[in-house]
Each structure stands twice: as C-alpha cells, then as structure tokens.
Amino acid sequence: MAAVAANVAAAAEDREPQREAVPGLESQWRQIENSESGRERPLRAGESWFLVEQHWYKQWEVYVQGGDQDSGTFPGCINNADLFEDQVNWHLRKGLVEGEDYVLLPAAAWHYLVNWYGLEHGQPPIERKVVELPSVQKVEVYPVELLLVRHSDMDTPHTAQFSHTDSVDLILRTAREHFLVSPQEETRLWIKNAEGSFERLCNTRVTVLDAALKTGQVVIMETRNKDGTWPSAQPQAVNTALEEEEEFQGQPGICGLTNLGNTCFMNSALQCLSNVPQLTEYFLKNRYLEELNFCNPLGMKGEIAEAYADLVKQAWSGHHRSIVPHVFKTKVGHFASQFLGYQQHDSQELLSFLLDGLHEDLNRVKKKEYVELCDAAGRPDQEVAQEAWQNHKRRNDSVIVDTFHGLFKSTLVCPDCGNVSVTFDPFCYLSVPLPVSHKRVMEVFFVSMDPRRKPEQHRLVVPKKGKISDLCVALAKHTGMSPERMMVADVFSHRFYKIYQLEESLSSILDRDDIFIYEVSGRSAIGENSREDVVLPIYLRERTPARDYNNSYYGLMLFGHPLLVSVPRDRLSWDALYHILLYRLSRYVTRPSSDDEDDGDEKDIEDKDNIPKPGHVAGASSQDSGPEQAGPSSGVAGGSRAPVDNSPGPSHWPQRARRKHLFTLQTVNSNGTSDRSTFNEDTHAQPYIAIDWEPEMKKRYYDEVEAEGYVKHDCVGYVLKKAPVRLQECIELFTTVETLEKENPWYCPTCKQHQLATKKLDLWMLPETLIIHLKRFSYTKFSREKLDTLVEFPIRDLDFSEFVIKPQNESAPELYKYDLIAVSNHYGGLRDGHYTTFACNKDSGQWHYFDDNSVSPVTENQIESKAAYVLFYQRQDVARRLQPQPSSSDPPASPACGSPPNSEFMDVN
C-alpha cells in the first residue's frame, strides 16, 4: 500500500487534505461498481449523478483490477477536460455519448473518487439530475438551453439552462431577475416556434417538457405598457423583429397538443381521432370542403369541421412539434356549453359530441326527410335491417357514418303478454360494461367490551348489495364474537352520525365513512323499553376554559371516540353508571389516589356552580364501588348474564351530586351539543349521555395518546385481487339479456301500458372503425367509483365473427377482424385524473404515446394497462385498402398499424 499512498498523495497536492483513509483496490472496485452507492444503483428522480471522462475511468478500472499497485497504471486526478468545449465557460461539448465519451456515477461514488484521487484543479464537477419522463427515468445530461430576450430588445439574448422538469414559471422568474424587472411590472412569455410563428406560454405551471421547449428556442419576455396594453397588440410587431429560422420538418402526425388547463381529455380524444387513417386522409385531401353543410339546423355551421380540419392539417404538416388547440377549444365551448371553462371532463363525452358535430357539419343530406320507424312485425331480420339502414342513410350520410356507424338488433319482450318487438338501430360506438365484482372491501374498527383491548381495525369482504348484518357476520369470522352482540355506527366529528339497524343496506355506507362496530351484551338494545340491558351512546366533552356560558353547550367541546355501552337495567342509576363508565375507560383514564381526591375536588363542596341541574348528575366518588363491580360478572364487560330489572328507565333515574369525581354526567341530544334536563320531553327519544371533563382533570387523568391507540388485525394486510378480464367478456355482457329498470320502462303496444321488459342487443353490422368505450365509471345513489380492472385487449386480430348475427361471408374473414389503432387512457380517480393517448401512425406503423405536448415512441407491450378507457379498432380489409401500393421502383412501404410482425416495427415479446 506504500505505492498507492504515495501516488494518491502526489495527486492530491492541489486538493484539501484527505478526510478518510483510502481503501484497498478490491474494496474501491466494490464501492464504485457493485454496491448500492455505485453504478448499479437504480435511477431515482431528483437524485444527482456525475459525468466522468471515459478514458480516465477506464484507466482507473485497469488500475484497481490489476491489483499490482503499479504507479504506471495509476490514473491520477480526475480530468474531464475532454468533455468541455472550453475552459472558461465550461460548456459541455455537444453530442457526447455515454459509454464512449463519459460514464455516469451516482453522487456517493463520485465523492468517493474525488476523495481518493482528487479533481483537476479549476475544473467544476459535471453534476446532472435524474428526471422522470413518460414511462422512463434518465439522467438529464443536456438540460434545455433557452435564449431569453426582452420584447423591447430582442438582439441581446441571455442563455439559461433549465431541466425538462422545471416549470415555465421558473423561466419567467429567471427572466425577470436577469432583466431587473421591478415587482410592480407585469410580464408574460412568448415562444418562437420553428416555423417562425409565436405562441403564448399561458400556463406557467406546466413543465419545460410539457411545454415542448427545445434547446435554442427563443423565449420572449413581454412587459405590459404603462397604459395597460401589451406591445404585442400589433400583430406584426413581433414578426418583424426576428429573422426567420430554418423550417422544422418532422414526422407528420407526431405532434403534441398543448394543455390549455384541464384539457387533456380533449387532447386525448383529438389524438385518437387524428390517427383514424381514412378520416385524416379525408381532411388532408380537402374532400371535406365540398361537403361542408352550412345550413344544417342540427349542425354547427361548419365551424367545428373547419376547426378540426385546421388541427389535422397542422398536426400532419410535419412542421409542428406541438400545436395549441385554442381556437378549437373555443369553438367547442361555443356550441356545447358543458365544455366551457377549464373544468375536467370525460374524453368519451367529448368524443361523442365531436363525432356528432362533425357528422352534422359534413352531412351530405341537405334537407332531411321524415322517416317513420317500423317494427319488424314478424318480417325476416335481413329485410328489416336493410330497411333500417337505408332509412338511416336517407337522413344521415357523411364521412362519419361511412367510418364509424354500425347497426345492432334490439329485441324487447313483454313479461306479461310475451309480445316481441324487434328494431335495428345505428350506433357510433359501443359502450360495453365491465364485469363487476359482487364483493366489496370495507374497513371498520371493532370496539370490545373489554376495556383492556384496544380498538381493532379490520378489512372485511362483504356482498356489495348486502346488509349491515352481513358486515357483522364477516367481522364475527375474525373475532369469534356473535353477530348478535354487535352494533354498527358511523362516527363523524366525535359523535354518532348514524347508528345502523341490521336490515339496512350497506350501499348507504361510503368508503370514506368511519365505521365502528361495538360489542354489546347479548341481551342489549337501544332504548329503555327493549330487553334486559340498555345500550347507551356515550360522548366525551371538555369544558371550554376561561368561559362562563352558564353551563350551556357553547362552553363544551366534543373530543375522542364515542362509545356504545351496555348497562343492566338494575344499574340504571347515576352512581352505577359513573363506575361502569370509569371501568370502560380504565385503559386510558387513571383512577385518582386518595391523596389526589383530597387535594383536587374538595372545592366542589362549596362551588354552587358545580351543583348539577335537574338531569345533570355528577359521577360518584371512587369510595362507593370499585371497578370489580362493573367487571365481567356484572354483564357489562363481556359477562355471561344480564340481570332482569323492572325499574324505570333514564327519565326516572335518581339524581345525585357527588363531592369527588373525575367527570360529570349529562343527558344530551344526539349531537351532544345541548343538555336535556329530562327524558320526559319525548318518551321515544334516544338517551344519550355526555361525560364532561374539566380541563385540569382531563389533563391529569386522561391519556389522549392511549385513548387514540388501536391495533391492526392481520386482515388489514390482505388485498382483494382483481382478476383481469378479456375484452370479449365485456362484449358478451353487452349482448346479454337484461331487464329494464323502473326508471326506464317500455311501452308495450299490445298491453297498452309500460312494462319492465327484457332487452337484448345483438351486433348486426360493424363499421370500418369500431370505437369501444369501456364503462369504467359507476354511479349509484350512494356511491361513485372508477373500476380499475385490467381489461386484456388484442393489438391485432380482434375477431367479432362470434358476435355478429348477420349471415356472414365466409370467404372474407377480414370483414370481422380488427386491429387496434388508438387508445384513450384515463389515469386517476373520479374527482381528478389525466388523459393520454396511444396511437399508431398511419404512415410509419410506429406506436407513439401522446401526453399533451409530449410525444414519444413506444412498443406494443406498453399499450395494455388499467388506464385503457376508449379503444379504436380498424377493420382489416380497410387497412389493406388504405395501404399504398408501391411501384416496382418504389422502396417497400411502411407497414400498416396492426400488420403482422414481419417488419422492422414488429413487437418482440
């Protein structure tokens, strides 16, 4: 080691002294290469990694692997000179390649090497952050370099670097700071696109990545004029100030859409629709110009079609990395008020509106004739279906009908007379249900009568349409406690929001509710006229200090968890109740010693304000009866017997005031917010009791930490696994016989009255492009939920031959097979979420992931996920028809989306 020490010492002349001993060569190798702190460490967003020049690192590897400590192989100080363009500004050279020019080391490994070998004098470390991009984490070796200029002086740019994960707001703050803008001045940002046009950076909360900002892009900071106007109010002001840049040229269709503020739902629907080949070709080749319908009263004067055409032409021009769909958003809000503003919406709802709007704007039928709908009346299906389709086309004939409309058969059967009604109806998309589990997972807290046991948290699997009794039965399997000894309550804000009856439906309980299940004696019930034991709801309250509201509820604050306590009828006295409650609280309430009593409560004798009013009876002193009187033998805390007593109920309880006590007892209403002097006011009223604490007594004897404690049952760790379902199962459910709901009966022409008929839908004719909407959002009277079931759907060869009941052409199987071309995804829950798109480019056959501004290539095995919401499938005969036919001199054409894996775009699984 002498040679190593000498070499290291020589290399460290220009560095600070070593802080720790240099480990052996083998240990160095392990720490740098193989340990958690070394190169094997996985990337984690936000962490720092460092660049080390490849030649130096290879020399170090030779040195440590050789093990001979020969100074001839010693690498010397870390020298990254070859990674810099110059040694003044220390700008990183362009085009550096990992593994050829540099290696990446995590922070710990970098600091080890610097500590052992030193860094060339004057060189800065090359530190870079790990950023999280869509579906990948990477070290951001080259941050985005932007040219910041003032609107009033565009000839003096300031270069600044930003991470892809930095916000646009950071760019604005950096520009304001550099250009010395006073806090009173209002500023905003513009960007110059590759084609020379300018766009506002409206949403400063988006990241540099989402805004699609690129290195070398010009960002203009504009300062509002003193008269309140903006310098850019003149349209040509900006355009004449800057020279034109070289025209950007990219892959047509690979174009992001700016999020205008919660408009990801719109962007997702637009990207899906934009990647329907025959529809996009229809707009790109200007065929829509001849079919714009400006006089259709059901249309939108052609404005939706023209706005959509503008988007398609921009996205498929190849001259845009991303576009801002502001005009389109404005048009949509103008014709559909539900989409006004910037609230989050459903991509499928927007898609439904857009398809209908495009259809009416492009309807070739200028004047719709009246068409009477006819029932089958026993005629053959083929005849009725053809008549229905012809009638539909007499009123509706557009590129949307050509592309997306199909026909299904609807069969209704009257349950009384057996009348059968058959109609054939067009559809634009299929909304298919997901198989829903009939089970539900509910979390509850079980409170035992044994005061020594902490409340237990349980996760129970119950029938989704079950009753409260089912919840008790499920808990009994975990606890061994009979369901008859359980009472279920919803606790909210330290009080009972509701105490449930066994026959009530579980659907009234929401997932966010705090449900407590209390053990009560086997012969207990709420109310004084029931069985031998009475169950009393108990609240905890604390008096507000330094206030005197004459004992009104305004001076009391509820705290802790309420209780349901079984009390034998023969102990319905205030003294007995005090000691029963003292026993039930014994886990977290300390009984005072005799010295505490003498010191603490003697003053109560002379304090007239503490003499309880009628119905307000203080608890007895600890000298009257000990906790053993309220123990198991009394039937209060799990005892086997409950004494029979015919004594009167709470309204006739003897009213006594005690000299020494921890708390007082008070009858209150169900909210625990007002005192009730007697129960005689309403003989049917539920008796509620409040335990009132003085602040000092609570602080002294009540253990809040212990009172809030609970344990988790083993079942809490269990997860109800949701098995994936096949798309074909969803389609089968769509075609299953169902009974109409009461809210939507069918009028039977034979019975002359509304009936809850059975209904069955069958697929008769499928469109060129089939849109399948997975009904992930479930709404009931008491609950709303999103189903995150994984639906397995094929990328290619989705076969509908088993679902189509129309006589099939066996010589053309491609008429019933479909390939996937786009997916609208929804991530998140009901109240919030984010929409993205997977789509296959019609020209290249390559799949891409569209996330607002961001577009990135993906492989087919990344497409299927729980987020899949709307699926776009294209019939295989259409794909072959649209496939360009090259001449003998042309190069091979790119494969169509969903084509067999025999090309460079094949998915290797």
PDB file of C-alpha atoms in Angstrom, residues 123-251:
ATOM      1  CA  GLN A 123     -12.490  22.039 -13.143  1.00  0.00           C
ATOM      2  CA  PRO A 124     -16.119  22.118 -11.970  1.00  0.00           C
ATOM      3  CA  PRO A 125     -17.884  18.808 -11.316  1.00  0.00           C
ATOM      4  CA  ILE A 126     -20.391  17.926 -14.026  1.00  0.00           C
ATOM      5  CA  GLU A 127     -23.498  17.284 -11.969  1.00  0.00           C
ATOM      6  CA  ARG A 128     -26.767  16.287 -13.617  1.00  0.00           C
ATOM      7  CA  LYS A 129     -30.184  15.414 -12.218  1.00  0.00           C
ATOM      8  CA  VAL A 130     -32.300  12.310 -12.800  1.00  0.00           C
ATOM      9  CA  VAL A 131     -35.606  13.324 -14.355  1.00  0.00           C
ATOM     10  CA  GLU A 132     -38.777  11.288 -14.767  1.00  0.00           C
ATOM     11  CA  LEU A 133     -40.068  11.318 -18.311  1.00  0.00           C
ATOM     12  CA  PRO A 134     -43.116   9.408 -19.554  1.00  0.00           C
ATOM     13  CA  SER A 135     -42.506   5.736 -18.808  1.00  0.00           C
ATOM     14  CA  VAL A 136     -38.755   6.238 -18.233  1.00  0.00           C
ATOM     15  CA  GLN A 137     -36.232   7.804 -15.858  1.00  0.00           C
ATOM     16  CA  LYS A 138     -32.974   9.160 -17.212  1.00  0.00           C
ATOM     17  CA  VAL A 139     -30.036  11.353 -16.296  1.00  0.00           C
ATOM     18  CA  GLU A 140     -30.536  14.714 -17.971  1.00  0.00           C
ATOM     19  CA  VAL A 141     -27.060  15.191 -19.423  1.00  0.00           C
ATOM     20  CA  TYR A 142     -28.101  18.079 -21.637  1.00  0.00           C
ATOM     21  CA  PRO A 143     -30.540  20.486 -19.974  1.00  0.00           C
ATOM     22  CA  VAL A 144     -32.642  22.717 -22.220  1.00  0.00           C
ATOM     23  CA  GLU A 145     -30.799  25.901 -23.189  1.00  0.00           C
ATOM     24  CA  LEU A 146     -33.192  28.737 -23.918  1.00  0.00           C
ATOM     25  CA  LEU A 147     -32.437  32.176 -25.349  1.00  0.00           C
ATOM     26  CA  LEU A 148     -34.191  34.707 -23.141  1.00  0.00           C
ATOM     27  CA  VAL A 149     -34.845  38.125 -24.668  1.00  0.00           C
ATOM     28  CA  ARG A 150     -36.892  41.173 -23.799  1.00  0.00           C
ATOM     29  CA  HIS A 151     -39.619  42.194 -26.173  1.00  0.00           C
ATOM     30  CA  SER A 152     -38.064  45.638 -26.341  1.00  0.00           C
ATOM     31  CA  ASP A 153     -34.540  44.322 -27.064  1.00  0.00           C
ATOM     32  CA  MET A 154     -34.500  41.064 -28.981  1.00  0.00           C
ATOM     33  CA  ASP A 155     -30.897  41.490 -30.144  1.00  0.00           C
ATOM     34  CA  THR A 156     -29.400  40.780 -26.716  1.00  0.00           C
ATOM     35  CA  PRO A 157     -30.252  37.215 -25.738  1.00  0.00           C
ATOM     36  CA  HIS A 158     -29.359  35.666 -22.408  1.00  0.00           C
ATOM     37  CA  THR A 159     -28.657  31.928 -22.417  1.00  0.00           C
ATOM     38  CA  ALA A 160     -30.112  29.995 -19.486  1.00  0.00           C
ATOM     39  CA  GLN A 161     -30.327  26.279 -18.777  1.00  0.00           C
ATOM     40  CA  PHE A 162     -33.444  24.525 -17.471  1.00  0.00           C
ATOM     41  CA  SER A 163     -34.345  20.958 -16.639  1.00  0.00           C
ATOM     42  CA  HIS A 164     -37.156  19.297 -18.521  1.00  0.00           C
ATOM     43  CA  THR A 165     -38.928  19.016 -15.185  1.00  0.00           C
ATOM     44  CA  ASP A 166     -38.577  22.719 -14.341  1.00  0.00           C
ATOM     45  CA  SER A 167     -41.730  24.785 -14.543  1.00  0.00           C
ATOM     46  CA  VAL A 168     -42.339  27.560 -17.044  1.00  0.00           C
ATOM     47  CA  ASP A 169     -42.777  29.792 -14.013  1.00  0.00           C
ATOM     48  CA  LEU A 170     -39.070  29.283 -13.231  1.00  0.00           C
ATOM     49  CA  ILE A 171     -38.241  30.555 -16.719  1.00  0.00           C
ATOM     50  CA  LEU A 172     -40.337  33.634 -16.087  1.00  0.00           C
ATOM     51  CA  ARG A 173     -38.731  34.293 -12.705  1.00  0.00           C
ATOM     52  CA  THR A 174     -35.255  33.802 -14.191  1.00  0.00           C
ATOM     53  CA  ALA A 175     -36.001  36.280 -16.976  1.00  0.00           C
ATOM     54  CA  ARG A 176     -37.425  38.845 -14.552  1.00  0.00           C
ATOM     55  CA  GLU A 177     -34.385  38.539 -12.310  1.00  0.00           C
ATOM     56  CA  HIS A 178     -31.862  38.801 -15.139  1.00  0.00           C
ATOM     57  CA  PHE A 179     -33.577  41.751 -16.824  1.00  0.00           C
ATOM     58  CA  LEU A 180     -34.075  43.534 -13.485  1.00  0.00           C
ATOM     59  CA  VAL A 181     -37.838  43.820 -13.761  1.00  0.00           C
ATOM     60  CA  SER A 182     -39.401  45.592 -10.797  1.00  0.00           C
ATOM     61  CA  PRO A 183     -42.007  43.666  -8.764  1.00  0.00           C
ATOM     62  CA  GLN A 184     -44.708  46.131  -9.834  1.00  0.00           C
ATOM     63  CA  GLU A 185     -44.322  45.377 -13.529  1.00  0.00           C
ATOM     64  CA  GLU A 186     -46.441  42.651 -15.146  1.00  0.00           C
ATOM     65  CA  THR A 187     -44.778  40.274 -17.551  1.00  0.00           C
ATOM     66  CA  ARG A 188     -45.634  37.272 -19.720  1.00  0.00           C
ATOM     67  CA  LEU A 189     -43.748  34.891 -22.007  1.00  0.00           C
ATOM     68  CA  TRP A 190     -43.895  34.036 -25.684  1.00  0.00           C
ATOM     69  CA  ILE A 191     -42.036  31.347 -27.611  1.00  0.00           C
ATOM     70  CA  LYS A 192     -40.924  31.376 -31.185  1.00  0.00           C
ATOM     71  CA  ASN A 193     -41.771  28.139 -32.949  1.00  0.00           C
ATOM     72  CA  ALA A 194     -39.594  26.502 -35.547  1.00  0.00           C
ATOM     73  CA  GLU A 195     -41.716  27.867 -38.381  1.00  0.00           C
ATOM     74  CA  GLY A 196     -41.282  31.416 -37.085  1.00  0.00           C
ATOM     75  CA  SER A 197     -44.710  31.954 -35.518  1.00  0.00           C
ATOM     76  CA  PHE A 198     -45.145  32.999 -31.895  1.00  0.00           C
ATOM     77  CA  GLU A 199     -47.248  31.398 -29.192  1.00  0.00           C
ATOM     78  CA  ARG A 200     -48.024  32.427 -25.654  1.00  0.00           C
ATOM     79  CA  LEU A 201     -46.784  30.334 -22.743  1.00  0.00           C
ATOM     80  CA  CYS A 202     -50.040  30.772 -20.895  1.00  0.00           C
ATOM     81  CA  ASN A 203     -49.806  28.080 -18.250  1.00  0.00           C
ATOM     82  CA  THR A 204     -46.666  28.727 -16.246  1.00  0.00           C
ATOM     83  CA  ARG A 205     -47.346  25.700 -14.025  1.00  0.00           C
ATOM     84  CA  VAL A 206     -46.524  23.209 -16.784  1.00  0.00           C
ATOM     85  CA  THR A 207     -43.030  21.806 -17.106  1.00  0.00           C
ATOM     86  CA  VAL A 208     -40.497  22.573 -19.798  1.00  0.00           C
ATOM     87  CA  LEU A 209     -41.158  19.079 -21.132  1.00  0.00           C
ATOM     88  CA  ASP A 210     -44.929  19.564 -21.292  1.00  0.00           C
ATOM     89  CA  ALA A 211     -44.458  22.915 -22.999  1.00  0.00           C
ATOM     90  CA  ALA A 212     -42.271  21.140 -25.590  1.00  0.00           C
ATOM     91  CA  LEU A 213     -39.477  23.696 -25.247  1.00  0.00           C
ATOM     92  CA  LYS A 214     -36.243  22.776 -27.006  1.00  0.00           C
ATOM     93  CA  THR A 215     -32.627  23.883 -26.805  1.00  0.00           C
ATOM     94  CA  GLY A 216     -32.006  27.018 -28.842  1.00  0.00           C
ATOM     95  CA  GLN A 217     -35.610  28.157 -28.715  1.00  0.00           C
ATOM     96  CA  VAL A 218     -36.218  31.879 -28.229  1.00  0.00           C
ATOM     97  CA  VAL A 219     -38.352  32.880 -25.260  1.00  0.00           C
ATOM     98  CA  ILE A 220     -39.554  36.476 -25.266  1.00  0.00           C
ATOM     99  CA  MET A 221     -40.466  38.247 -22.047  1.00  0.00           C
ATOM    100  CA  GLU A 222     -43.038  40.935 -22.693  1.00  0.00           C
ATOM    101  CA  THR A 223     -43.709  43.707 -20.206  1.00  0.00           C
ATOM    102  CA  ARG A 224     -47.108  45.374 -20.071  1.00  0.00           C
ATOM    103  CA  ASN A 225     -47.164  49.032 -21.173  1.00  0.00           C
ATOM    104  CA  LYS A 226     -47.967  51.715 -18.726  1.00  0.00           C
ATOM    105  CA  ASP A 227     -51.294  52.341 -20.455  1.00  0.00           C
ATOM    106  CA  GLY A 228     -52.285  48.745 -19.758  1.00  0.00           C
ATOM    107  CA  THR A 229     -51.738  47.411 -23.284  1.00  0.00           C
ATOM    108  CA  TRP A 230     -49.256  44.817 -24.428  1.00  0.00           C
ATOM    109  CA  PRO A 231     -46.579  45.633 -27.027  1.00  0.00           C
ATOM    110  CA  SER A 232     -47.638  42.579 -29.000  1.00  0.00           C
ATOM    111  CA  ALA A 233     -51.113  44.031 -29.532  1.00  0.00           C
ATOM    112  CA  GLN A 234     -49.886  44.930 -33.001  1.00  0.00           C
ATOM    113  CA  PRO A 235     -49.893  41.618 -34.939  1.00  0.00           C
ATOM    114  CA  GLN A 236     -46.703  42.343 -36.893  1.00  0.00           C
ATOM    115  CA  ALA A 237     -44.697  43.766 -34.016  1.00  0.00           C
ATOM    116  CA  VAL A 238     -43.035  40.508 -33.105  1.00  0.00           C
ATOM    117  CA  ASN A 239     -42.810  39.015 -36.590  1.00  0.00           C
ATOM    118  CA  THR A 240     -40.787  41.919 -37.988  1.00  0.00           C
ATOM    119  CA  ALA A 241     -38.325  41.921 -35.102  1.00  0.00           C
ATOM    120  CA  LEU A 242     -36.821  38.478 -35.551  1.00  0.00           C
ATOM    121  CA  GLU A 243     -35.285  36.727 -38.527  1.00  0.00           C
ATOM    122  CA  GLU A 244     -36.867  33.584 -39.862  1.00  0.00           C
ATOM    123  CA  GLU A 245     -35.342  30.317 -38.632  1.00  0.00           C
ATOM    124  CA  GLU A 246     -34.910  27.211 -40.676  1.00  0.00           C
ATOM    125  CA  GLU A 247     -38.160  25.386 -41.213  1.00  0.00           C
ATOM    126  CA  PHE A 248     -38.760  22.439 -38.890  1.00  0.00           C
ATOM    127  CA  GLN A 249     -39.536  19.133 -40.588  1.00  0.00           C
ATOM    128  CA  GLY A 250     -40.695  16.130 -38.585  1.00  0.00           C
ATOM    129  CA  GLN A 251     -42.809  13.008 -38.964  1.00  0.00           C
TER     130      GLN A 251
END
